């Protein structure tokens, strides 16, 4: 019998990823009794097989690029190569430190963590083997897994998922990346930095297709300069082993040979075989259907994170977990405005955005009610020092607030905090223009772009 299995907890959480553990920590802070069930390690995909290890690899790639390009800054250096075991040790060290910290935090907050594979038994109970844990409320947070395409088997040998690619013990000589979204572009970028030849196949007309079209075009231009090949509006047909790797064929007949194929066509919710539908939880294509407070069709059950059809971002999972916990504790939390969620693709260059794209703004407000401004980072002193070209684009409701900020360039992900406040607080351009930004910083570009939008450009030029 599990420790405490006879108790009825205020909250039983199935899944210890971003959404699950955020809910556990917040609920415990609010005085609720909480048990968290996780079959592997708390932290989930983000910490162990996604966000953190991927960004560690991307940073290692950036260091390699800096070594190659040191002469641009008058520094003499020699780039010898990539020590993949050393890179992996660095990556695993980062993950390990964060994992131990999370374990300690959960323990300190009084969250009981149960290691095991849980299954929903009833609207108020989760089974782990023959034992069960009962709760006044149950939170489903079982996350997602890498998706594939019909007929394409991810075997972990030459055809890999993103999670398997993180465990490679060598740098592939060449790779085809199937999917030009965030995951695909990040892996293409880091592998290119490590010295691989990379080709992306994307079915839609642009890379990072959910971003503003101008941002996508800028990333494509940068990838061309870096020597990353890509085929847009190109649909996958088949993949077959060759004597030395794998051959990928598109529907148009294009054939690309490489050592490895990375399948980065998205992630699917993990909900099958867990008892959800049997208990009455309504699903749609595997996703749990929820309302604006993440409540499912069963009153005593909520769901968060990649399990529901909201943006598959760790910080969205955090926010949804906190929302559920505060709702259960009797607070009056505000539902999440998903338009206001910041998004970053950590490729080289980075793509960062918050709010509406120009196309969505015109669709929502009308084409004649939308004003845009594009400003190059070439006029920004710090970007010039860093030799980091790029661009910022503002999307404004005519005579109203800025409803979208879109940026492309090195380190622009670090600018998204201020951009997020601008969009979420319905700020008018002249209100941002009146703020004084430190010089020389990249964040100046936000201030100067708003100056230009109000008709008072400073350093902006064509």
XYZ file of C-alpha atoms in Angstrom:
462
model
C 0.000 0.000 0.000
C 1.333 3.410 -0.904
C 2.211 5.769 1.896
C -0.866 7.847 2.575
C -3.024 5.863 0.167
C -5.888 5.812 2.689
C -5.938 9.609 2.737
C -8.042 11.774 0.498
C -5.839 14.502 -0.887
C -7.097 17.892 -1.940
C -5.285 17.433 -5.246
C -3.943 14.343 -6.990
C -1.753 15.169 -9.994
C -1.032 12.634 -12.705
C 2.184 13.729 -14.406
C 5.165 15.646 -13.046
C 6.096 17.853 -15.978
C 5.910 21.639 -16.152
C 2.156 21.931 -15.656
C 1.933 19.186 -13.063
C 4.710 20.316 -10.767
C 3.751 24.002 -11.068
C 0.251 23.102 -9.894
C 1.716 21.011 -7.063
C 3.953 23.807 -5.800
C 1.285 26.508 -5.982
C -1.393 24.306 -4.411
C 0.948 23.404 -1.555
C 1.715 27.096 -1.027
C -2.025 27.704 -0.704
C -2.393 25.052 1.998
C -3.778 22.186 -0.062
C -2.622 18.603 0.452
C -0.994 17.392 -2.758
C 0.321 14.143 -4.185
C 2.193 14.100 -7.483
C 2.455 10.886 -9.507
C 5.231 10.584 -12.090
C 6.399 7.425 -13.848
C 9.876 8.792 -14.659
C 11.490 11.963 -13.290
C 9.761 15.106 -12.086
C 10.411 17.913 -14.521
C 9.030 15.993 -17.472
C 9.910 16.529 -21.104
C 10.985 20.154 -20.715
C 13.672 19.513 -18.134
C 14.918 16.105 -19.247
C 14.158 15.671 -22.962
C 13.231 19.082 -24.353
C 13.717 22.747 -23.466
C 16.699 22.598 -21.137
C 18.951 20.032 -22.845
C 18.188 21.471 -26.284
C 19.115 24.989 -25.210
C 22.298 23.684 -23.592
C 23.279 22.135 -26.933
C 22.388 25.349 -28.734
C 24.638 27.299 -26.385
C 27.466 24.848 -27.014
C 26.909 25.406 -30.732
C 27.054 29.173 -30.222
C 30.395 28.770 -28.410
C 31.691 26.750 -31.374
C 30.565 29.469 -33.772
C 32.262 32.104 -31.604
C 35.515 30.160 -31.745
C 35.306 29.907 -35.544
C 34.482 33.592 -35.945
C 36.793 35.072 -33.309
C 38.927 36.750 -35.989
C 36.015 39.091 -36.723
C 36.682 40.638 -33.334
C 40.464 40.683 -33.603
C 40.909 37.556 -31.489
C 43.229 34.784 -32.635
C 41.814 31.359 -31.883
C 41.774 27.911 -33.373
C 38.658 25.774 -33.611
C 39.649 22.124 -33.326
C 36.283 20.382 -33.232
C 33.361 19.189 -31.129
C 33.985 16.919 -28.137
C 30.544 15.354 -28.069
C 31.066 13.427 -24.807
C 32.154 16.708 -23.233
C 29.157 18.550 -24.672
C 26.852 15.818 -23.369
C 28.464 15.990 -19.918
C 27.865 19.753 -19.856
C 24.246 19.302 -20.979
C 23.578 16.527 -18.477
C 25.174 18.577 -15.712
C 22.771 21.445 -16.308
C 19.797 19.068 -16.324
C 21.030 17.275 -13.215
C 21.432 20.446 -11.175
C 17.942 21.665 -12.078
C 16.460 18.226 -11.392
C 17.979 18.035 -7.932
C 16.792 21.559 -7.213
C 13.248 20.702 -8.253
C 13.225 17.568 -6.097
C 14.358 19.598 -3.103
C 11.751 22.283 -3.749
C 8.906 19.772 -3.946
C 10.050 18.138 -0.719
C 10.411 21.466 1.071
C 6.886 22.493 0.058
C 5.416 19.267 1.412
C 4.414 17.751 -1.926
C 4.329 13.959 -1.764
C 5.885 12.494 -4.907
C 4.975 8.948 -5.899
C 7.019 7.234 -8.589
C 4.811 4.986 -10.669
C 2.650 4.702 -13.747
C -0.771 6.078 -12.893
C -4.122 5.504 -14.538
C -7.428 7.258 -13.953
C -9.736 4.827 -12.152
C -12.660 7.116 -11.325
C -13.446 10.842 -11.156
C -11.781 10.863 -7.754
C -9.054 8.238 -7.881
C -5.830 7.442 -9.691
C -4.634 3.837 -9.687
C -0.965 2.852 -9.477
C -0.918 -0.882 -10.003
C -3.433 -2.310 -7.548
C -3.170 0.630 -5.178
C -5.026 3.889 -5.514
C -4.747 7.529 -4.503
C -7.948 9.452 -3.923
C -8.396 13.160 -4.389
C -11.113 15.781 -4.107
C -9.778 17.005 -7.413
C -7.583 15.332 -10.020
C -5.277 17.126 -12.419
C -4.264 15.352 -15.624
C -0.821 16.463 -16.776
C 0.521 13.524 -18.762
C 2.043 15.722 -21.459
C 2.991 14.762 -24.983
C 5.304 12.554 -27.024
C 6.997 13.041 -30.401
C 4.627 12.585 -33.327
C 5.328 11.007 -36.693
C 3.634 10.687 -40.068
C 1.677 7.719 -41.453
C 4.072 5.006 -42.582
C 7.129 6.682 -41.056
C 8.555 4.606 -38.200
C 10.849 6.352 -35.734
C 13.267 3.527 -34.958
C 15.924 5.335 -32.953
C 18.650 4.117 -35.304
C 18.779 6.320 -38.385
C 15.303 7.801 -38.020
C 15.109 9.759 -34.783
C 12.726 11.777 -32.663
C 13.948 14.964 -31.024
C 14.248 13.138 -27.709
C 16.480 10.479 -29.255
C 18.535 13.111 -31.064
C 19.448 14.640 -27.707
C 21.223 11.402 -26.778
C 23.468 11.172 -29.846
C 27.065 10.413 -28.913
C 28.457 11.960 -32.096
C 27.843 14.780 -34.520
C 26.130 13.445 -37.658
C 27.929 14.220 -40.881
C 24.607 15.103 -42.461
C 20.970 15.176 -41.449
C 17.544 15.728 -42.924
C 15.138 17.494 -40.594
C 11.500 16.742 -41.343
C 9.576 19.753 -40.097
C 10.552 23.415 -40.098
C 8.834 24.465 -36.904
C 10.518 25.408 -33.642
C 12.003 21.981 -32.867
C 13.194 21.385 -36.412
C 14.813 24.809 -36.768
C 16.551 24.550 -33.407
C 18.090 21.176 -34.228
C 19.034 22.314 -37.722
C 20.750 25.331 -36.215
C 22.690 23.474 -33.530
C 23.776 20.658 -35.865
C 25.019 23.235 -38.380
C 26.980 24.906 -35.584
C 28.465 21.505 -34.742
C 29.568 21.081 -38.369
C 26.838 18.902 -39.920
C 25.268 19.440 -43.331
C 21.571 19.987 -42.752
C 18.489 20.031 -44.979
C 15.004 20.920 -43.712
C 11.818 19.682 -45.362
C 8.734 21.737 -44.478
C 5.235 21.122 -45.868
C 4.090 24.720 -45.361
C 5.318 27.750 -47.347
C 7.674 29.042 -44.625
C 9.903 28.000 -41.759
C 8.440 28.625 -38.265
C 5.076 28.973 -40.025
C 3.151 30.172 -36.961
C 5.342 33.278 -36.720
C 4.843 36.524 -38.605
C 5.705 35.982 -42.258
C 8.396 38.665 -42.193
C 10.116 36.879 -39.307
C 9.988 33.605 -41.212
C 11.555 35.207 -44.284
C 14.349 36.729 -42.207
C 15.133 33.368 -40.623
C 15.141 31.719 -44.037
C 17.558 34.338 -45.340
C 19.867 33.790 -42.378
C 19.730 29.999 -42.746
C 20.697 30.331 -46.421
C 23.725 32.421 -45.434
C 24.694 29.779 -42.877
C 24.439 27.024 -45.475
C 21.350 25.346 -44.046
C 19.320 24.027 -46.983
C 15.543 23.793 -46.907
C 12.652 22.790 -49.130
C 9.438 24.705 -48.448
C 5.907 23.688 -49.462
C 7.406 20.230 -49.829
C 5.584 17.192 -48.518
C 7.248 14.018 -47.294
C 6.651 10.834 -49.307
C 8.950 8.160 -47.897
C 12.198 7.333 -46.144
C 14.369 4.311 -46.879
C 17.673 3.024 -45.559
C 20.709 3.218 -47.819
C 24.082 1.570 -47.339
C 25.375 4.652 -45.523
C 22.301 6.294 -44.043
C 18.798 7.192 -45.102
C 17.196 8.566 -48.272
C 14.223 10.901 -47.931
C 11.899 11.414 -50.886
C 9.317 14.160 -51.198
C 6.028 13.990 -53.087
C 7.570 16.096 -55.850
C 10.276 13.466 -56.321
C 13.167 15.279 -54.659
C 15.586 12.831 -53.028
C 17.933 13.758 -50.209
C 20.549 11.403 -48.774
C 21.864 11.885 -45.252
C 23.262 10.004 -42.292
C 20.177 10.630 -40.153
C 16.564 11.723 -40.430
C 15.139 13.783 -37.576
C 11.349 13.663 -37.418
C 10.214 17.012 -35.999
C 6.599 17.199 -37.131
C 5.192 18.084 -33.719
C 4.076 16.317 -30.577
C 0.940 14.330 -29.755
C -0.891 14.269 -26.403
C -0.315 11.280 -24.130
C -3.849 10.230 -23.231
C -4.463 6.791 -24.762
C -4.875 3.875 -22.389
C -4.974 6.000 -19.251
C -8.681 5.616 -18.501
C -9.697 9.134 -19.362
C -12.617 8.413 -21.668
C -13.848 5.523 -19.513
C -14.332 7.975 -16.658
C -16.167 10.449 -18.882
C -13.390 12.882 -19.789
C -14.143 14.222 -23.242
C -11.277 14.066 -25.756
C -10.717 15.560 -29.195
C -7.942 13.960 -31.279
C -6.364 12.819 -28.046
C -6.467 16.215 -26.369
C -8.555 16.728 -23.241
C -11.254 19.313 -23.925
C -11.260 22.037 -21.263
C -12.824 25.427 -20.530
C -10.957 28.672 -19.882
C -10.060 27.465 -16.370
C -8.650 24.145 -17.676
C -11.645 22.219 -16.308
C -12.612 19.075 -18.199
C -16.091 17.695 -18.866
C -15.870 15.951 -15.470
C -16.230 18.558 -12.671
C -13.612 16.974 -10.423
C -10.966 16.712 -13.167
C -8.808 19.365 -14.824
C -6.044 19.090 -17.398
C -3.049 21.245 -18.316
C 0.014 21.466 -20.529
C 0.545 19.554 -23.753
C -2.442 17.372 -22.903
C -4.825 20.194 -23.860
C -5.006 22.089 -27.191
C -3.133 25.199 -26.073
C 0.390 26.292 -27.096
C 2.863 23.495 -26.338
C 5.225 25.637 -24.300
C 6.607 24.921 -20.849
C 5.729 28.387 -19.594
C 2.138 27.862 -20.721
C 2.096 24.670 -18.652
C 3.410 26.592 -15.638
C 0.665 29.200 -15.995
C -2.082 26.608 -16.461
C -0.915 24.644 -13.417
C -0.959 27.786 -11.284
C -4.406 28.688 -12.638
C -5.835 25.307 -11.613
C -4.272 25.448 -8.154
C -5.570 28.935 -7.428
C -9.031 28.059 -8.678
C -9.135 25.025 -6.363
C -7.944 27.118 -3.415
C -10.881 29.474 -3.805
C -9.031 32.380 -5.352
C -10.327 34.235 -8.396
C -7.611 33.820 -11.034
C -7.904 35.428 -14.450
C -8.032 32.984 -17.381
C -4.946 32.920 -19.586
C -4.839 35.176 -22.637
C -2.959 32.919 -25.016
C -2.424 35.756 -27.509
C -0.184 37.348 -24.896
C 2.115 34.371 -24.415
C 5.725 35.023 -25.513
C 7.298 32.624 -28.024
C 10.980 32.069 -28.770
C 12.749 29.861 -31.294
C 16.323 29.523 -29.991
C 17.985 29.053 -33.352
C 20.811 31.215 -34.648
C 19.418 33.817 -35.130
C 16.638 33.679 -32.568
C 13.023 34.403 -33.421
C 10.972 35.958 -30.614
C 7.428 37.247 -30.620
C 4.401 38.067 -28.540
C 0.904 39.028 -29.599
C -0.679 38.993 -33.030
C 1.053 38.589 -36.362
C 0.269 41.198 -38.990
C -2.008 38.717 -40.797
C -3.965 37.842 -37.640
C -4.281 41.501 -36.654
C -5.724 42.385 -40.059
C -8.097 39.456 -39.828
C -9.268 40.566 -36.391
C -9.417 44.341 -36.822
C -9.537 44.870 -40.594
C -6.659 45.635 -42.947
C -7.232 49.393 -42.777
C -7.112 49.321 -38.963
C -3.605 47.906 -38.640
C -0.320 49.823 -38.755
C 3.096 48.124 -38.860
C 6.674 49.279 -38.516
C 9.852 47.357 -39.318
C 13.225 48.505 -38.013
C 16.582 46.908 -38.641
C 18.971 46.169 -35.796
C 21.718 47.643 -37.975
C 21.131 50.976 -36.229
C 21.477 49.448 -32.756
C 24.893 49.983 -31.204
C 25.004 46.809 -29.116
C 23.850 44.657 -32.031
C 26.587 46.254 -34.137
C 29.147 45.390 -31.419
C 27.901 41.818 -31.371
C 27.809 41.667 -35.182
C 24.242 40.492 -34.780
C 21.963 41.739 -37.575
C 18.220 41.381 -37.351
C 14.951 43.230 -37.235
C 12.060 44.232 -35.009
C 8.509 44.563 -36.268
C 5.668 46.250 -34.414
C 2.014 45.590 -35.182
C -0.328 48.279 -33.931
C -4.067 48.700 -33.925
C -4.650 52.018 -35.714
C -4.789 54.826 -33.130
C -4.567 52.135 -30.476
C -2.112 49.905 -28.629
C 0.650 47.708 -29.958
C -0.843 44.235 -30.398
C 2.220 42.372 -31.671
C 6.011 42.514 -31.340
C 8.154 40.318 -33.608
C 11.944 40.131 -33.471
C 14.682 38.243 -35.285
C 18.326 38.372 -34.234
C 20.889 37.069 -31.768
C 19.691 37.271 -28.149
C 16.297 38.779 -29.001
C 14.693 36.149 -26.786
C 16.060 38.179 -23.875
C 14.036 41.194 -25.080
C 10.711 39.395 -24.962
C 10.056 40.346 -21.324
C 9.566 44.026 -22.093
C 7.750 43.197 -25.324
C 5.377 40.995 -23.348
C 4.506 43.880 -21.022
C 3.926 46.207 -23.970
C 1.433 43.836 -25.585
C -0.299 42.517 -22.474
C -0.754 45.939 -20.889
C -2.285 47.452 -24.058
C 0.460 50.070 -24.163
C 0.293 52.937 -26.633
C 3.409 53.592 -28.740
C 4.025 57.054 -27.291
C 4.005 55.578 -23.780
C 6.901 53.284 -24.690
C 8.615 56.053 -26.657
C 8.700 58.224 -23.524
C 10.709 55.598 -21.610
C 14.493 55.916 -21.506
C 16.336 52.727 -22.410
C 19.932 52.128 -21.318
C 22.596 52.687 -23.959
C 24.167 50.677 -25.486
C 21.783 47.747 -25.115
C 19.800 45.682 -27.543
C 16.641 46.579 -25.627
C 17.055 50.113 -26.997
C 15.619 48.813 -30.237
C 12.226 48.459 -28.551
C 12.294 52.094 -27.481
C 13.558 53.361 -30.818
C 11.055 51.333 -32.815
C 8.263 52.917 -30.789
C 9.817 56.342 -31.314
C 9.712 55.672 -35.051
C 6.132 54.440 -34.827
C 5.120 57.758 -33.248
C 6.878 59.732 -35.979
C 9.991 60.602 -33.932
C 12.714 58.289 -35.275
C 16.165 58.683 -33.751
C 18.808 56.321 -35.107
C 16.505 54.474 -37.489
C 17.563 54.472 -41.120
C 17.071 52.352 -44.219
